[in-house]
């Protein structure tokens, strides 16, 4: 009996040791809950999805302003006109003056330089010459101050102009039409609001035929296209 009790006690001790080992092994194999740091706003244990990048708004490219065929600009005195073919700026008749009254003159003609030279021989184009037949001119005065076109006329700044006076608008600005006006068939007076006065005019030689390509309709088109810039 004594031997049996010894064996039983030994077996019980072994069982206790085995059970204790199993408990220990289970404790070592336990996996703790994930507690790692997370991205704010993202769920723990998940990978935050990449936020979509908003596409930048498309800025439309500004279209270049359309340039009319035949458009001619005088940046110094701030105006543009559109010249119907075959009109072009005259190198011979366009000039700057030493005074402010007028300060400059732009002229537009259908004649070639050689034709202008021939039509100016022996004549004073400051008074009148064949080169001015069916030519448009823009005279620029820089001493107008705040005068209106009618005040400018009444002050005697449109000499030889006994024609009919008509108030109208050119290029969005008040203007005065004088028809006829001294040596010109018609003259328009318009101020730019910056102390300058412009005379827009043309001369027709009724005793001579117009040059090829010239016409009164085209001269009227030039004046009607006048705009300040």
Short mmCIF file of C-alpha atoms in Angstrom, two decimals:
data_model
loop_
_atom_site.label_atom_id
_atom_site.label_comp_id
_atom_site.label_asym_id
_atom_site.label_seq_id
_atom_site.Cartn_x
_atom_site.Cartn_y
_atom_site.Cartn_z
CA UNK A 1 0.00 0.00 0.00
CA UNK A 2 2.80 2.28 0.87
CA UNK A 3 4.28 1.80 -2.61
CA UNK A 4 0.98 2.58 -4.35
CA UNK A 5 0.55 5.79 -2.41
CA UNK A 6 4.03 6.88 -3.42
CA UNK A 7 3.31 6.33 -7.10
CA UNK A 8 0.03 8.20 -6.85
CA UNK A 9 1.66 11.13 -5.16
CA UNK A 10 4.36 11.22 -7.80
CA UNK A 11 1.81 11.12 -10.61
CA UNK A 12 -0.18 13.92 -9.04
CA UNK A 13 2.93 16.04 -8.76
CA UNK A 14 3.77 15.50 -12.42
CA UNK A 15 0.21 16.46 -13.41
CA UNK A 16 0.41 19.66 -11.42
CA UNK A 17 3.70 20.58 -13.09
CA UNK A 18 2.27 19.86 -16.54
CA UNK A 19 -0.80 21.96 -15.84
CA UNK A 20 1.32 24.81 -14.56
CA UNK A 21 3.48 24.64 -17.70
CA UNK A 22 0.42 24.74 -19.92
CA UNK A 23 -0.91 27.79 -18.09
CA UNK A 24 2.49 29.48 -18.45
CA UNK A 25 2.73 28.67 -22.15
CA UNK A 26 -0.76 30.04 -22.82
CA UNK A 27 0.13 33.23 -21.00
CA UNK A 28 3.27 33.70 -23.13
CA UNK A 29 1.37 33.11 -26.38
CA UNK A 30 -1.39 35.67 -25.67
CA UNK A 31 -1.52 38.53 -28.22
CA UNK A 32 -2.19 41.97 -26.66
CA UNK A 33 -4.69 44.29 -28.28
CA UNK A 34 -3.13 46.70 -30.82
CA UNK A 35 -2.55 50.05 -29.14
CA UNK A 36 -0.14 51.66 -31.58
CA UNK A 37 -0.47 55.39 -32.31
CA UNK A 38 -2.93 56.21 -35.06
CA UNK A 39 -3.44 59.04 -37.47
CA UNK A 40 -5.96 61.50 -36.00
CA UNK A 41 -9.32 60.93 -37.54
CA UNK A 42 -8.39 57.47 -38.88
CA UNK A 43 -9.83 54.29 -37.38
CA UNK A 44 -7.43 52.34 -35.17
CA UNK A 45 -5.94 49.37 -36.97
CA UNK A 46 -6.86 50.72 -40.42
CA UNK A 47 -4.78 52.56 -43.01
CA UNK A 48 -6.20 56.03 -43.70
CA UNK A 49 -7.13 56.37 -47.35
CA UNK A 50 -5.38 59.14 -49.27
CA UNK A 51 -7.50 62.29 -49.50
CA UNK A 52 -8.25 63.21 -53.12
CA UNK A 53 -6.37 66.34 -54.26
CA UNK A 54 -8.75 68.94 -55.59
CA UNK A 55 -7.80 69.87 -59.11
CA UNK A 56 -6.88 73.53 -59.58
CA UNK A 57 -9.50 75.60 -61.43
CA UNK A 58 -8.69 76.16 -65.04
CA UNK A 59 -8.02 79.81 -65.77
CA UNK A 60 -9.19 80.58 -69.27
CA UNK A 61 -6.55 82.14 -71.45
CA UNK A 62 -7.55 85.64 -72.45
CA UNK A 63 -8.05 85.84 -76.14
CA UNK A 64 -5.94 88.43 -77.92
CA UNK A 65 -8.04 91.42 -78.94
CA UNK A 66 -9.08 91.21 -82.53
CA UNK A 67 -7.25 93.58 -84.80
CA UNK A 68 -9.38 94.89 -87.61
CA UNK A 69 -7.97 94.72 -91.08
CA UNK A 70 -6.46 98.09 -91.94
CA UNK A 71 -6.46 99.37 -88.35
CA UNK A 72 -3.87 102.10 -87.75
CA UNK A 73 -2.98 103.52 -84.34
CA UNK A 74 -1.24 106.66 -83.15
CA UNK A 75 -0.08 105.70 -79.63
CA UNK A 76 1.45 109.12 -78.95
CA UNK A 77 -1.85 110.96 -79.32
CA UNK A 78 -4.04 108.02 -78.39
CA UNK A 79 -6.36 107.22 -81.25
CA UNK A 80 -7.04 104.58 -83.89
CA UNK A 81 -8.72 104.56 -87.28
CA UNK A 82 -9.51 101.79 -89.73
CA UNK A 83 -8.27 102.43 -93.25
CA UNK A 84 -10.19 100.85 -96.13
CA UNK A 85 -7.99 99.67 -98.97
CA UNK A 86 -6.03 101.16 -100.59
CA UNK A 87 -5.76 103.98 -98.01
CA UNK A 88 -2.57 104.10 -95.94
CA UNK A 89 -0.68 106.61 -93.83
CA UNK A 90 1.16 109.24 -95.89
CA UNK A 91 4.85 109.58 -95.10
CA UNK A 92 5.03 112.90 -96.99
CA UNK A 93 2.02 114.69 -95.48
CA UNK A 94 2.20 113.25 -91.95
CA UNK A 95 4.37 115.39 -89.70
CA UNK A 96 5.02 116.94 -86.29
CA UNK A 97 5.00 120.73 -85.94
CA UNK A 98 7.07 122.95 -83.66
CA UNK A 99 3.97 124.51 -82.09
CA UNK A 100 0.98 123.15 -80.21
CA UNK A 101 -1.45 124.69 -82.68
CA UNK A 102 -1.43 122.24 -84.31
CA UNK A 103 1.12 119.93 -82.77
CA UNK A 104 0.87 117.24 -85.43
CA UNK A 105 -0.92 116.13 -88.56
CA UNK A 106 -1.61 112.61 -89.74
CA UNK A 107 -2.68 112.13 -93.35
CA UNK A 108 -4.11 109.10 -95.13
CA UNK A 109 -3.93 108.73 -98.89
CA UNK A 110 -4.31 106.25 -101.74
CA UNK A 111 -1.27 107.64 -103.57
CA UNK A 112 2.10 105.96 -103.69
CA UNK A 113 5.11 108.00 -102.46
CA UNK A 114 6.08 108.70 -106.08
CA UNK A 115 2.55 109.86 -106.90
CA UNK A 116 2.51 112.10 -103.82
CA UNK A 117 5.82 113.67 -104.82
CA UNK A 118 4.52 114.36 -108.32
CA UNK A 119 1.25 115.83 -106.96
CA UNK A 120 3.18 118.13 -104.59
CA UNK A 121 5.72 119.58 -107.02
CA UNK A 122 5.66 123.38 -106.99
CA UNK A 123 2.75 123.51 -104.52
CA UNK A 124 2.48 124.34 -100.83
CA UNK A 125 0.67 121.48 -99.18
CA UNK A 126 0.28 123.51 -95.98
CA UNK A 127 -2.10 125.69 -97.98
CA UNK A 128 -3.35 123.21 -100.52
CA UNK A 129 -1.92 120.84 -103.08
CA UNK A 130 -3.10 118.11 -105.41
CA UNK A 131 -1.70 115.47 -103.05
CA UNK A 132 -4.53 116.31 -100.65
CA UNK A 133 -7.25 115.46 -103.15
CA UNK A 134 -9.41 112.77 -101.48
CA UNK A 135 -6.96 112.46 -98.59
CA UNK A 136 -8.12 112.31 -94.96
CA UNK A 137 -6.29 114.37 -92.35
CA UNK A 138 -6.24 114.38 -88.56
CA UNK A 139 -4.91 117.60 -87.03
CA UNK A 140 -3.97 117.38 -83.34
CA UNK A 141 -4.00 120.44 -81.08
CA UNK A 142 -2.56 120.09 -77.58
CA UNK A 143 -3.65 123.47 -76.15
CA UNK A 144 -7.42 122.97 -75.92
CA UNK A 145 -7.63 122.78 -72.15
CA UNK A 146 -11.17 121.91 -71.06
CA UNK A 147 -12.94 123.50 -74.03
CA UNK A 148 -15.78 121.68 -75.75
CA UNK A 149 -15.69 121.36 -79.54
CA UNK A 150 -18.28 124.15 -79.91
CA UNK A 151 -16.35 126.44 -77.53
CA UNK A 152 -13.21 125.65 -79.53
CA UNK A 153 -14.97 126.72 -82.71
CA UNK A 154 -16.43 129.85 -81.14
CA UNK A 155 -12.95 130.85 -79.95
CA UNK A 156 -11.86 131.06 -83.59
CA UNK A 157 -9.84 127.86 -83.75
CA UNK A 158 -11.46 126.61 -86.96
CA UNK A 159 -10.61 129.48 -89.35
CA UNK A 160 -12.48 129.73 -92.62
CA UNK A 161 -15.38 127.62 -91.38
CA UNK A 162 -18.67 129.39 -92.18
CA UNK A 163 -20.50 126.12 -92.84
CA UNK A 164 -23.40 124.49 -91.06
CA UNK A 165 -22.71 123.37 -87.47
CA UNK A 166 -24.06 120.06 -86.18
CA UNK A 167 -23.49 118.56 -82.74
CA UNK A 168 -22.90 114.81 -82.76
CA UNK A 169 -20.74 112.07 -81.21
CA UNK A 170 -17.55 110.49 -82.54
CA UNK A 171 -15.89 107.58 -80.74
CA UNK A 172 -18.13 108.12 -77.73
CA UNK A 173 -17.07 111.75 -77.33
CA UNK A 174 -19.04 114.96 -78.10
CA UNK A 175 -18.09 116.39 -81.47
CA UNK A 176 -18.97 119.23 -83.82
CA UNK A 177 -19.43 118.79 -87.57
CA UNK A 178 -18.66 121.79 -89.80
CA UNK A 179 -19.74 121.41 -93.43
CA UNK A 180 -18.15 122.87 -95.43
CA UNK A 181 -15.17 124.12 -93.45
CA UNK A 182 -12.88 126.53 -95.25
CA UNK A 183 -10.63 124.49 -97.50
CA UNK A 184 -12.09 121.18 -96.29
CA UNK A 185 -15.21 119.56 -97.67
CA UNK A 186 -16.15 118.63 -94.12
CA UNK A 187 -14.48 118.89 -90.71
CA UNK A 188 -15.26 117.20 -87.42
CA UNK A 189 -13.94 118.63 -84.15
CA UNK A 190 -13.66 116.29 -81.16
CA UNK A 191 -11.87 116.58 -77.78
CA UNK A 192 -10.22 113.67 -75.98
CA UNK A 193 -10.88 115.07 -72.50
CA UNK A 194 -7.12 115.34 -71.85
CA UNK A 195 -6.55 118.87 -73.14
CA UNK A 196 -6.27 117.88 -76.81
CA UNK A 197 -8.58 118.76 -79.70
CA UNK A 198 -8.71 116.81 -82.96
CA UNK A 199 -9.82 118.03 -86.37
CA UNK A 200 -10.88 115.20 -88.67
CA UNK A 201 -11.30 116.39 -92.22
CA UNK A 202 -10.95 115.69 -95.91
CA UNK A 203 -10.67 117.74 -99.04
CA UNK A 204 -12.26 117.00 -102.41
CA UNK A 205 -11.06 118.60 -105.61
CA UNK A 206 -14.24 118.97 -107.64
CA UNK A 207 -12.32 120.11 -110.70
CA UNK A 208 -10.20 116.95 -110.69
CA UNK A 209 -11.04 113.27 -110.70
CA UNK A 210 -10.39 111.30 -107.51
CA UNK A 211 -7.28 109.09 -107.54
CA UNK A 212 -7.86 105.42 -108.30
CA UNK A 213 -9.28 103.66 -105.24
CA UNK A 214 -10.32 106.87 -103.46
CA UNK A 215 -13.91 107.83 -102.71
CA UNK A 216 -15.94 109.99 -100.39
CA UNK A 217 -17.56 106.89 -98.90
CA UNK A 218 -14.15 105.57 -97.84
CA UNK A 219 -13.23 108.93 -96.33
CA UNK A 220 -16.46 108.87 -94.31
CA UNK A 221 -15.59 105.33 -93.19
CA UNK A 222 -12.22 106.50 -91.88
CA UNK A 223 -13.81 109.27 -89.82
CA UNK A 224 -16.59 106.99 -88.55
CA UNK A 225 -13.97 104.48 -87.33
CA UNK A 226 -12.11 107.09 -85.23
CA UNK A 227 -11.71 105.97 -81.59
CA UNK A 228 -9.64 107.13 -78.64
CA UNK A 229 -7.43 104.56 -76.88
#
